[in-house]
Coordinates of C-alpha atoms in Angstrom, one line a residue:
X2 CA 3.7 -4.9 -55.4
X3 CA -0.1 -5.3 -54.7
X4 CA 0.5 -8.8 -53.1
X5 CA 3.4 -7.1 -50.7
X6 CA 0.8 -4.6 -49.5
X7 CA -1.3 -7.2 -48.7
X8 CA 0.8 -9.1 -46.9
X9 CA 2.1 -5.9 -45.1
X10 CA -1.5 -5.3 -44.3
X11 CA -2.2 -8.4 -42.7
X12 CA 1.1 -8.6 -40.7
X13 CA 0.0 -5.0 -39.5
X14 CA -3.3 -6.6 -38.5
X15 CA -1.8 -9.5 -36.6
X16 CA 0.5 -7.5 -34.7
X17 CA -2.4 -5.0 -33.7
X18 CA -4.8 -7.9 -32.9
X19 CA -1.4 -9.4 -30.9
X20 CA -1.4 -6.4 -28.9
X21 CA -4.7 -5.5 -28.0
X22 CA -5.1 -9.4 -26.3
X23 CA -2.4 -9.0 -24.1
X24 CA -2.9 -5.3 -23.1
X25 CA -6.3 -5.7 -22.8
X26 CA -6.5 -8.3 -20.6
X27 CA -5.8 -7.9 -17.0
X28 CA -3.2 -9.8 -15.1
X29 CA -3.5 -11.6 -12.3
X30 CA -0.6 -11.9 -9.3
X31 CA -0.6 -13.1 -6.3
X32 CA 0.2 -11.1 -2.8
X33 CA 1.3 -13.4 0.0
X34 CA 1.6 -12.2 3.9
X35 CA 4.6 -11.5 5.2
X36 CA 3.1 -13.9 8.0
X37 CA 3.3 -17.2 6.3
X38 CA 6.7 -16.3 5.4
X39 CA 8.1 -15.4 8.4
X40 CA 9.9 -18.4 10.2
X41 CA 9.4 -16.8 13.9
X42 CA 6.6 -17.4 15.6
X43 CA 5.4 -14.3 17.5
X44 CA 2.7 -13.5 19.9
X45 CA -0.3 -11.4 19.2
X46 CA 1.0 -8.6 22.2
X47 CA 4.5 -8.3 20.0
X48 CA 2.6 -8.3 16.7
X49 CA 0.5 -5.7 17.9
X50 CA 3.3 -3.7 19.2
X51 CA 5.5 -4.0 16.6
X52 CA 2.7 -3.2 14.1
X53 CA 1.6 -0.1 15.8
X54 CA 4.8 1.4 16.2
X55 CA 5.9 0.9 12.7
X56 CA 2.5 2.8 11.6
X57 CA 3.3 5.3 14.3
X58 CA 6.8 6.2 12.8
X59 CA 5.6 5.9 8.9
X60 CA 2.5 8.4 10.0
X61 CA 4.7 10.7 11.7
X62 CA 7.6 10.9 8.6
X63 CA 5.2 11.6 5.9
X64 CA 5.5 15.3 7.6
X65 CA 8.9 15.7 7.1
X66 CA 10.8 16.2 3.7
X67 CA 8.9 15.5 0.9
X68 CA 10.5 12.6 -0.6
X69 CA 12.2 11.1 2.7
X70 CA 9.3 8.2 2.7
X71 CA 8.5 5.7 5.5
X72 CA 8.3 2.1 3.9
X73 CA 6.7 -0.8 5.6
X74 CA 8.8 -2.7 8.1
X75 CA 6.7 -5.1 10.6
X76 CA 6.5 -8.6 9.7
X77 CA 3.3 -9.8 10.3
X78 CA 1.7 -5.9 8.5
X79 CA 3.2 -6.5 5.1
X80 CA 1.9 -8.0 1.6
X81 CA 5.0 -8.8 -0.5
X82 CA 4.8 -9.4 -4.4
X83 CA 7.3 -11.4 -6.4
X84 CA 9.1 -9.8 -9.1
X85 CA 12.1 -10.4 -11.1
X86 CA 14.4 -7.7 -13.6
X87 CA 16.5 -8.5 -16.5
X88 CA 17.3 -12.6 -15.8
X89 CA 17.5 -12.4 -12.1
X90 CA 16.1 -14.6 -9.8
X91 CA 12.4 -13.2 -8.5
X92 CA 12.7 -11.2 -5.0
X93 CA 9.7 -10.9 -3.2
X94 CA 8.8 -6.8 -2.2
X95 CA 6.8 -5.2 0.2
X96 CA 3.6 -3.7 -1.8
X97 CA 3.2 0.0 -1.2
X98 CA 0.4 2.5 -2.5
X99 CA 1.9 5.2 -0.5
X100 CA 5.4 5.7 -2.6
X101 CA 6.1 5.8 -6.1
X102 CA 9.7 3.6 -6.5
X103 CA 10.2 0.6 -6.9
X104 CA 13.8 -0.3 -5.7
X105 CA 15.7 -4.5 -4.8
X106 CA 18.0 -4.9 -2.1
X107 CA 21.4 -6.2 -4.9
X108 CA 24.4 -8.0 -4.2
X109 CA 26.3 -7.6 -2.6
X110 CA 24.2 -5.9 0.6
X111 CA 25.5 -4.1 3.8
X112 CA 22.5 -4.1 5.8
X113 CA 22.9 -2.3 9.1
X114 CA 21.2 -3.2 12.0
X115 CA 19.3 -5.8 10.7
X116 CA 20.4 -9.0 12.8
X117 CA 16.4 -9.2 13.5
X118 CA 15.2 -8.3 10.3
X119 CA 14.1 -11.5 7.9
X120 CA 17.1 -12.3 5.8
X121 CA 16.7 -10.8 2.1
X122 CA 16.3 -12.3 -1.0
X123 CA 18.8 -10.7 -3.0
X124 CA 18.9 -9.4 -6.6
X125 CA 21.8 -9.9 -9.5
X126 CA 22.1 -6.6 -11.8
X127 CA 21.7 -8.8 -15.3
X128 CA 24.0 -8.1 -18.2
X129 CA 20.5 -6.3 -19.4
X130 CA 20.6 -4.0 -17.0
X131 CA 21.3 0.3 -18.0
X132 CA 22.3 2.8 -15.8
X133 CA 19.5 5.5 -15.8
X134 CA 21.0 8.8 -17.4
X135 CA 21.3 11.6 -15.1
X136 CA 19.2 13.8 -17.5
X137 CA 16.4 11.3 -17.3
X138 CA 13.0 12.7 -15.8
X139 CA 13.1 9.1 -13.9
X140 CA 16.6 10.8 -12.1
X141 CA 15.2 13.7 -11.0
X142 CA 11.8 12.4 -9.9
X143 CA 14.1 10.0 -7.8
X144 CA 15.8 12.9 -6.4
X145 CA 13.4 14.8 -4.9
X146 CA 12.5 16.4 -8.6
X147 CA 15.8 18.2 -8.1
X148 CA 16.8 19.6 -12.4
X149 CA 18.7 17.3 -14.3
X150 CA 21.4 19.7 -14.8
X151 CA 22.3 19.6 -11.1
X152 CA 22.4 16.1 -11.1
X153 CA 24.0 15.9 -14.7
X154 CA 26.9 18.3 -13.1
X155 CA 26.9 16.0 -9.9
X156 CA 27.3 13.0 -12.4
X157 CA 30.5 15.2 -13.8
X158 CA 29.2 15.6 -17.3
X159 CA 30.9 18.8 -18.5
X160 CA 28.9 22.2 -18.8
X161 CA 28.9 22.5 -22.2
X162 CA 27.1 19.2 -22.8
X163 CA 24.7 20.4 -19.7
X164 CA 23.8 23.6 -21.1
X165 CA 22.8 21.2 -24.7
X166 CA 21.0 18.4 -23.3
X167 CA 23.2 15.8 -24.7
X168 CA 24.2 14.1 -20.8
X169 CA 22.1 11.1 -21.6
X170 CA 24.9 8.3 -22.0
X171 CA 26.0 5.8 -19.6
X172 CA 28.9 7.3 -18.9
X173 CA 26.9 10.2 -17.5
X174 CA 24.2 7.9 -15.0
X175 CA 21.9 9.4 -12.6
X176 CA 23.7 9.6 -9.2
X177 CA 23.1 7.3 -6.3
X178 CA 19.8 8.7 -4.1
X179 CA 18.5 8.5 -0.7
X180 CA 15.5 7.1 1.2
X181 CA 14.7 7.5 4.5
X182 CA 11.7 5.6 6.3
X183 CA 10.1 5.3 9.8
X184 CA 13.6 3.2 11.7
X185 CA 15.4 2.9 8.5
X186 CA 16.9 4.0 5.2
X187 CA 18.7 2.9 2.3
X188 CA 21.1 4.7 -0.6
X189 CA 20.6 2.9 -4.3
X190 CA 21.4 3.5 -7.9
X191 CA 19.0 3.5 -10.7
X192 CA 18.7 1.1 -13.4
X193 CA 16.5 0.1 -16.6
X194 CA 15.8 -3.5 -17.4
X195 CA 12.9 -5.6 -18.6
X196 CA 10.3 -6.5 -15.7
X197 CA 9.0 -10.1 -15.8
X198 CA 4.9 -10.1 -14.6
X199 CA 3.5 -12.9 -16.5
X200 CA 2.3 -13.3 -19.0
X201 CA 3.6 -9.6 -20.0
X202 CA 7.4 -8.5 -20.1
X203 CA 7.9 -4.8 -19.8
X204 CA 10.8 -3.5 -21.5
X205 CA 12.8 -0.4 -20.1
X206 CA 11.5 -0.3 -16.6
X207 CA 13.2 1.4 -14.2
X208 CA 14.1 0.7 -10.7
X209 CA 16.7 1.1 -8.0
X210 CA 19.1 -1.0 -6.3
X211 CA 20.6 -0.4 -3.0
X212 CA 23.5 -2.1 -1.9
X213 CA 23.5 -0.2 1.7
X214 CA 20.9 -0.3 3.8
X215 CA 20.1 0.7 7.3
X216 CA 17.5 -2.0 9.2
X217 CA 15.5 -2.8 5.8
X218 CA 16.7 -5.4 4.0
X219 CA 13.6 -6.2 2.3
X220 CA 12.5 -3.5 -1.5
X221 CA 9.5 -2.5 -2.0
X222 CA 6.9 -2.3 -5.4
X223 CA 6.0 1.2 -5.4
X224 CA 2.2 1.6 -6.6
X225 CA 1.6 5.2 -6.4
X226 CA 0.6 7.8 -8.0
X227 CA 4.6 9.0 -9.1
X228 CA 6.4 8.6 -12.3
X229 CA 8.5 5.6 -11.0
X230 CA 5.5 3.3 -9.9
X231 CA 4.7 0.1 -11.4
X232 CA 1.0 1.4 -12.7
X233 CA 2.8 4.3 -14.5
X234 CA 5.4 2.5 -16.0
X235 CA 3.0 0.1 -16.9
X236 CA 1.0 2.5 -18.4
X237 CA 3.8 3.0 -21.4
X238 CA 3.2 -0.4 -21.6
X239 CA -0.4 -0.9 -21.7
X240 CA -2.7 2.4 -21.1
X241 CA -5.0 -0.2 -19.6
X242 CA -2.7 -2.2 -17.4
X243 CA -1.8 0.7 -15.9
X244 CA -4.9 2.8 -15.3
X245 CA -6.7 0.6 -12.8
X246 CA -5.4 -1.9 -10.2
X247 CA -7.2 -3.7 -7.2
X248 CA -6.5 -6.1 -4.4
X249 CA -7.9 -7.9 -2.0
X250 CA -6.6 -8.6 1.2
X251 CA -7.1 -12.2 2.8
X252 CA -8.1 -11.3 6.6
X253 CA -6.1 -12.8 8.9
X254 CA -6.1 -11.7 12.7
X255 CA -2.6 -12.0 13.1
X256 CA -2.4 -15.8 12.8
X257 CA -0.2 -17.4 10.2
X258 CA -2.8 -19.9 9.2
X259 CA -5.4 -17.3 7.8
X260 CA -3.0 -16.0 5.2
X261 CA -2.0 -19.4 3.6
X262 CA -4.2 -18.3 0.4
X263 CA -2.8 -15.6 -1.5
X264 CA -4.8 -12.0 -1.8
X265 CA -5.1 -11.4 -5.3
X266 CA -3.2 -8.0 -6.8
X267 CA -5.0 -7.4 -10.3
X268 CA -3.7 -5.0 -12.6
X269 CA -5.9 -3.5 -15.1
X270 CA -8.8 -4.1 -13.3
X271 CA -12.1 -2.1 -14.8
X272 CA -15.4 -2.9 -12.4
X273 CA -18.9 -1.4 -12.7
X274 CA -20.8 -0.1 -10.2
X275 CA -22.2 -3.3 -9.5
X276 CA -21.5 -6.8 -10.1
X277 CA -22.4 -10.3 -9.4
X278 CA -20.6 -11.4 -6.3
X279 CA -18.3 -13.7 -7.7
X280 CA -18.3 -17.5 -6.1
X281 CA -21.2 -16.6 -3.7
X282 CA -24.6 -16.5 -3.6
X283 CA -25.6 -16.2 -7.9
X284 CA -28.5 -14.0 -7.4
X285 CA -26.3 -11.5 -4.8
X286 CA -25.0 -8.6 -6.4
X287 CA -22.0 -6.6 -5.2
X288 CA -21.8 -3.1 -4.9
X289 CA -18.4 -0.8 -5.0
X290 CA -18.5 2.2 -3.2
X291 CA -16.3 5.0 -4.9
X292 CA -14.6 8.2 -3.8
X293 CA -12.8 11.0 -5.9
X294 CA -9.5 11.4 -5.4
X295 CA -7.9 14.7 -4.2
X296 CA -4.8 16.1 -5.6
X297 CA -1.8 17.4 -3.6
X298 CA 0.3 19.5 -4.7
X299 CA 2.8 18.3 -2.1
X300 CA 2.6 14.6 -2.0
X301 CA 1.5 13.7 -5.8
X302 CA 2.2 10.5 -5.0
X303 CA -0.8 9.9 -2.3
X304 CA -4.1 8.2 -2.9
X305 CA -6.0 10.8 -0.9
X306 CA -9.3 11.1 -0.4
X307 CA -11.7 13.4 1.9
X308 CA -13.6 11.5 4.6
X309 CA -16.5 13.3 6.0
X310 CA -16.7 11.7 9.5
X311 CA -16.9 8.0 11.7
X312 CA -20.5 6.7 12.4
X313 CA -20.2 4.9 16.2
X314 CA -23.2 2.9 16.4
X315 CA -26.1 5.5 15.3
X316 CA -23.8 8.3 16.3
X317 CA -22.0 10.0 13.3
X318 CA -19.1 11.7 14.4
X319 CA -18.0 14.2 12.0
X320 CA -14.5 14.5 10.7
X321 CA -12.8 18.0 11.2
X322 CA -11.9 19.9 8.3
X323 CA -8.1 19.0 7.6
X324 CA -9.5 15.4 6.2
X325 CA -12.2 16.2 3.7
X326 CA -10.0 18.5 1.6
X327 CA -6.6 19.1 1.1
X328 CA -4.9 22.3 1.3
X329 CA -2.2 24.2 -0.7
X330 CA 0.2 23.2 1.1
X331 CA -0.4 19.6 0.9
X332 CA -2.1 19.2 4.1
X333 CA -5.0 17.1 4.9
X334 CA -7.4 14.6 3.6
X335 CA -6.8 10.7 4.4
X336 CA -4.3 8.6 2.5
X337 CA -5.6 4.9 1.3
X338 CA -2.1 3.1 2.2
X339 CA -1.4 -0.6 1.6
X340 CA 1.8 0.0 3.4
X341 CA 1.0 0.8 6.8
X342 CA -0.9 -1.7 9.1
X343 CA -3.4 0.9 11.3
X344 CA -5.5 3.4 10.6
X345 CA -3.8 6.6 12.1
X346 CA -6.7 9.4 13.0
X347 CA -6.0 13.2 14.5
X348 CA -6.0 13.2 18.0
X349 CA -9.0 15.1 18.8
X350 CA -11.3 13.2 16.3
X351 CA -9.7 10.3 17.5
X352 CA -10.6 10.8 20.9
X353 CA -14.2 11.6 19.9
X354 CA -14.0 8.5 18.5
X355 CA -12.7 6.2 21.4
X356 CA -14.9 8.0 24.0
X357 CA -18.3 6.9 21.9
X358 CA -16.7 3.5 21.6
X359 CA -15.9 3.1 25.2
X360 CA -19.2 4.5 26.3
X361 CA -20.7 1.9 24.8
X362 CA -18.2 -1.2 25.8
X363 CA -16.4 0.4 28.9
X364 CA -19.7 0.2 30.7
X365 CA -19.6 -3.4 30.3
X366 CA -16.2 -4.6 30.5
X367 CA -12.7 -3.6 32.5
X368 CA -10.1 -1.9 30.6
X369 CA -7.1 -4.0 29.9
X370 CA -4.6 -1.1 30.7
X371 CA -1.5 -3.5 31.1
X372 CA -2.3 -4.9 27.7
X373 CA -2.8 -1.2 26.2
X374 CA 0.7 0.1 27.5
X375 CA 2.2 -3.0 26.0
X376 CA 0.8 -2.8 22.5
X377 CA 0.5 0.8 21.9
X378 CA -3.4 -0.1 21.0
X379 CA -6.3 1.3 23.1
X380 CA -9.0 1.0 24.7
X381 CA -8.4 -2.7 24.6
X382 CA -11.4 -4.5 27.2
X383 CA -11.1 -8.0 29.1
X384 CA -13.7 -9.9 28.8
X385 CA -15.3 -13.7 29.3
X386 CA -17.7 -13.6 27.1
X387 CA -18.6 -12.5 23.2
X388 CA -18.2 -8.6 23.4
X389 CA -21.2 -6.5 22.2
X390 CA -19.7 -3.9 20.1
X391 CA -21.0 -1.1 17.9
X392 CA -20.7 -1.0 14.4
X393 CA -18.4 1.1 12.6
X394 CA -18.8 2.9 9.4
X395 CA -16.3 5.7 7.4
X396 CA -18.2 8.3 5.6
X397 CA -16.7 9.3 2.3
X398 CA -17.0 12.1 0.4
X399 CA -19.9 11.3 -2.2
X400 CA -23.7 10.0 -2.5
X401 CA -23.8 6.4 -1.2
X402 CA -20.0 6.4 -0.5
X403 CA -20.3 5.2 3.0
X404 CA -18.0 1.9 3.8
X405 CA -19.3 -0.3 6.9
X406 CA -16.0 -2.0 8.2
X407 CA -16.7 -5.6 9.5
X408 CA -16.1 -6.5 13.3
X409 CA -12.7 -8.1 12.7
X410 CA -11.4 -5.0 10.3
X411 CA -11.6 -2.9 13.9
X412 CA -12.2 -5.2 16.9
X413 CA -9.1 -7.8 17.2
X414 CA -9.9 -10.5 20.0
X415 CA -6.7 -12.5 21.3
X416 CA -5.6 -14.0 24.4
X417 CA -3.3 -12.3 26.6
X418 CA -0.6 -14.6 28.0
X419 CA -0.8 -16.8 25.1
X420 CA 2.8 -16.5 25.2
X421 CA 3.3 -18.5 28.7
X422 CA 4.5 -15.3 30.8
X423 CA 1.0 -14.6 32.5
X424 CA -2.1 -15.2 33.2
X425 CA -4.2 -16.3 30.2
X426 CA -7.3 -14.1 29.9
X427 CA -9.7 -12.7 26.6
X428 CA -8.8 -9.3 25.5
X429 CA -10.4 -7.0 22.6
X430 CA -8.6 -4.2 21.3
X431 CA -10.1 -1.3 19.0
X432 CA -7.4 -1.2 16.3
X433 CA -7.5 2.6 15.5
X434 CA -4.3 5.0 16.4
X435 CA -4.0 8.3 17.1
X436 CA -2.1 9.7 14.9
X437 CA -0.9 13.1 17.0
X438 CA -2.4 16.6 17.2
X439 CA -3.7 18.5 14.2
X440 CA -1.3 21.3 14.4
X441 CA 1.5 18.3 14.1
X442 CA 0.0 17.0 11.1
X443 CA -0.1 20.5 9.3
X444 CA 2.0 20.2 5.9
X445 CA 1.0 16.2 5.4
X446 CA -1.2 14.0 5.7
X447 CA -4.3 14.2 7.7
X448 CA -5.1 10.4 8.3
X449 CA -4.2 7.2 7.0
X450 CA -6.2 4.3 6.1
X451 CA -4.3 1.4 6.8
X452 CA -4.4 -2.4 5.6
X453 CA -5.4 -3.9 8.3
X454 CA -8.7 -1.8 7.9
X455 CA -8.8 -2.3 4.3
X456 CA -9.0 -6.6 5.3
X457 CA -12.0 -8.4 3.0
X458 CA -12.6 -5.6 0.6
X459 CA -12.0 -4.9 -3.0
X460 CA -9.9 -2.0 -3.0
X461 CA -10.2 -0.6 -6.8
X462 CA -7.5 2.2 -7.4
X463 CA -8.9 3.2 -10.7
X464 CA -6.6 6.0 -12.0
X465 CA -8.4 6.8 -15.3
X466 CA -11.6 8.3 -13.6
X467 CA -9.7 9.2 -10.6
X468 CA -11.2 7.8 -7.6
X469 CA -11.1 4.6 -5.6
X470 CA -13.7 1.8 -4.7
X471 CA -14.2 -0.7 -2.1
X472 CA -16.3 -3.4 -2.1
X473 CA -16.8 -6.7 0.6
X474 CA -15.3 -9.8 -0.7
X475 CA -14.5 -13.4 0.2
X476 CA -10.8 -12.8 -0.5
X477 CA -9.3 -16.1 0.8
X478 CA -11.4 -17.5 -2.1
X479 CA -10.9 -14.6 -4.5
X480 CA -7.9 -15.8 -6.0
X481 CA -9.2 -19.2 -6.9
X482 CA -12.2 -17.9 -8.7
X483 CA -10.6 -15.6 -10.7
X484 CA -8.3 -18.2 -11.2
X485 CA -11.2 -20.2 -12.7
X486 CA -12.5 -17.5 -14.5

């Protein structure tokens, strides 16, 4: 009997020691751009125009219904991860910090109006796979939070099983939901099945598969802040896995070639304040720059934070109210978003912005009004030699937390008529939107901070001490040093 125990005892111990080594170490995965995918070649005018209106229309829906969510769209904007359910072949998503689902186009797909759209890599439900009861919390979070015995009684469960709780069988699933997004939407189903992310395997995670969609064939891996993202599912997993992630995004310009390394997506990612800078200088020390996190009541899912105001040069503009806090309504503050491309400012502090910008360049160089009226992007200068521009810093909320964006993150230089239709001549465009009036905006979001800003930084989303951290980084050779490491 003794010698049982002890055997129990050390089997106990294995499994424990087992455990803590995989949970407790992060894993690495690799983001690639949608640009080294994407088989077209397209100019930098239709990648500029394309990019800013699909950040215009995702801005501008995350003030309608709550849980109607714009999704990224552009090719040539989007980082896509690979992941695979059950035994199904991997499908590659678009990563998103600015919804919470995680959802794969499955066979077979009607996608409308997508004769332009990248074909889609297309998921098998396994025989794994589990419909998601209707009295599941992961149902009604799908469904707009609506109570599970509304959706139980959509589902056709009888009342008397409603009013005891006992609808959680297969043959009562959650019903089919809807998402809407900036030009498109999509109806799916949920299911529960084991996610593959090497070296881990997590069992029961749920996701949704759409067999309809409207001009999106492509899913997306949902990483915020909501029940049915990959951090909190991962957190049932592994506490640490799932309480800090970071990425860094390989800075590309718009040109295919840039993005052949992949950005590294790390999950369970814990940094100090400082660090050394990893594959540089030895004796150089990085520093992450943290903000808190604000809560909204409305949009739970959102990584909002409060930014205090734009420095222009020496000039500080600072930012109005409605993005250092947010309301009780939901309103305000600016939203750290891997999914959409620009940074999307209210108009009036936008136009602050842009007129200390073009005080300083617009005395110097004509405006390229053509190419602003074909890109959506402005002021946007010709020039014929290196432009002189002023630096650009956000202001954060917190002591130190000040992030100095380098030239390329908000200055893109390319050459108009590239493409063969006109005359070829330098152009530099200040890749900020405006992002509407603030009476528009009341109800949702104040500002987003968009990828292409976020470019050659460390962007730490640690959810245990709730705040996130940037911090400049070599990101093209990131991936091979952690790799190394």
């Amino acid at each position: 009997m003794k010698t049982c125990s002890i055997i129990f005892l050390y089997l106990a111990i294995l499994q424990y020691c087992f455990h803590f080594s995989v949970s407790s170490s992060p894993l690495l995965l690799p983001l690639s751009h949608s640009l080294s995918t994407s088989k077209h070649s397209s100019s930098p005018l239709h990648l500029l125009k394309s990019s800013s209106s699909r950040s215009s229309a995702r801005f501008r829906r995350h003030h309608k219904r709550q849980k109607q969510l714009p999704l990224p769209l552009s090719s040539g904007s989007d980082y896509l991860l690979s992941l695979s359910v059950g035994s199904s072949a991997s499908v590659s998503l678009y990563l998103d910090t600015g919804s919470d689902l995680v959802w794969f186009p499955c066979r077979p797909l009607t996608c409308i109006l997508c004769e332009s759209k990248p074909p889609p890599l297309l998921s098998t439900l396994s025989s794994s796979a589990s419909t998601v009861p209707c009295s599941s919390p992961s149902c009604s979070a799908a469904h707009s939070s609506l109570p599970s015995s509304d959706l139980c009684a959509i589902s056709n469960c009888p009342l008397d099983l409603i009013e005891t709780g006992e609808c959680n069988t297969s043959s009562y699933p959650c019903p089919p939901f809807y998402y809407a997004y900036g030009d498109g939407s999509l109806v799916a189903r949920l299911f529960s099945d084991s996610l593959s992310l090497p070296p881990a395997s997590v069992a029961n995670f749920t996701f949704g598969c759409a067999h309809t969609t409207l001009a999106e064939p492509i899913g997306v891996a949902g990483f915020g802040r909501g029940r049915l993202s990959i951090p909190a599912q991962l957190a049932a997993y592994s506490p640490h896995l799932g309480n800090s992630f970071s990425y860094c995004l390989v800075s590309h310009s718009f040109k295919s070639d840039r993005v052949i390394r992949p950005s590294p997506l790390i999950l369970g990612r814990f940094v100090d304040e400082k660090e050394k800078r990893i594959g540089d200088n030895d004796d150089e020390k990085i520093e992450f720059v943290y903000t808190e996190l604000l809560e909204n009541p409305k949009h739970p899912y959102f990584y909002s934070v409060s930014l205090q105001g734009i420095s222009i040069g020496k000039r500080n503009i600072p930012a109005p109210t409605m993005l250092r806090r947010v309301d009780r309504n939901g309103g305000g503050g600016i939203v750290v978003d891997s999914g959409t491309t620009f940074t999307m400012l209210p108009a009036k502090f936008y136009n602050s912005v842009v007129e200390e910008f073009d005080s300083r360049v617009g005395r110097v160089h004509d405006r390229a009004d053509r190419v602003e009226s074909g890109t959506g992007m402005s002021p946007c200068y010709y020039f014929n030699q290196t432009v002189r521009v002023p630096a650009l810093v956000l202001h954060f909320a917190g002591n130190g937390s000040s992030v100095a964006l380098p030239r390329r993150n908000y200055f893109y230089e390319f050459t108009d008529g590239g493409d063969g239709k006109g005359e070829k001549r330098k152009v530099g465009c200040l890749m900020l939107m405006n992002g509407g009036d603030e009476s528009e905006l009341r109800g949702g979001t104040g500002a987003i901070l968009g990828n292409y800003q976020q470019q050659g930084f460390e962007v730490v989303y640690d959810l245990l001490n709730r705040r996130v951290g940037f911090a400049k980084r070599k990101c093209a050779s990131y991936w091979d040093t952690l790799n190394q490491g």
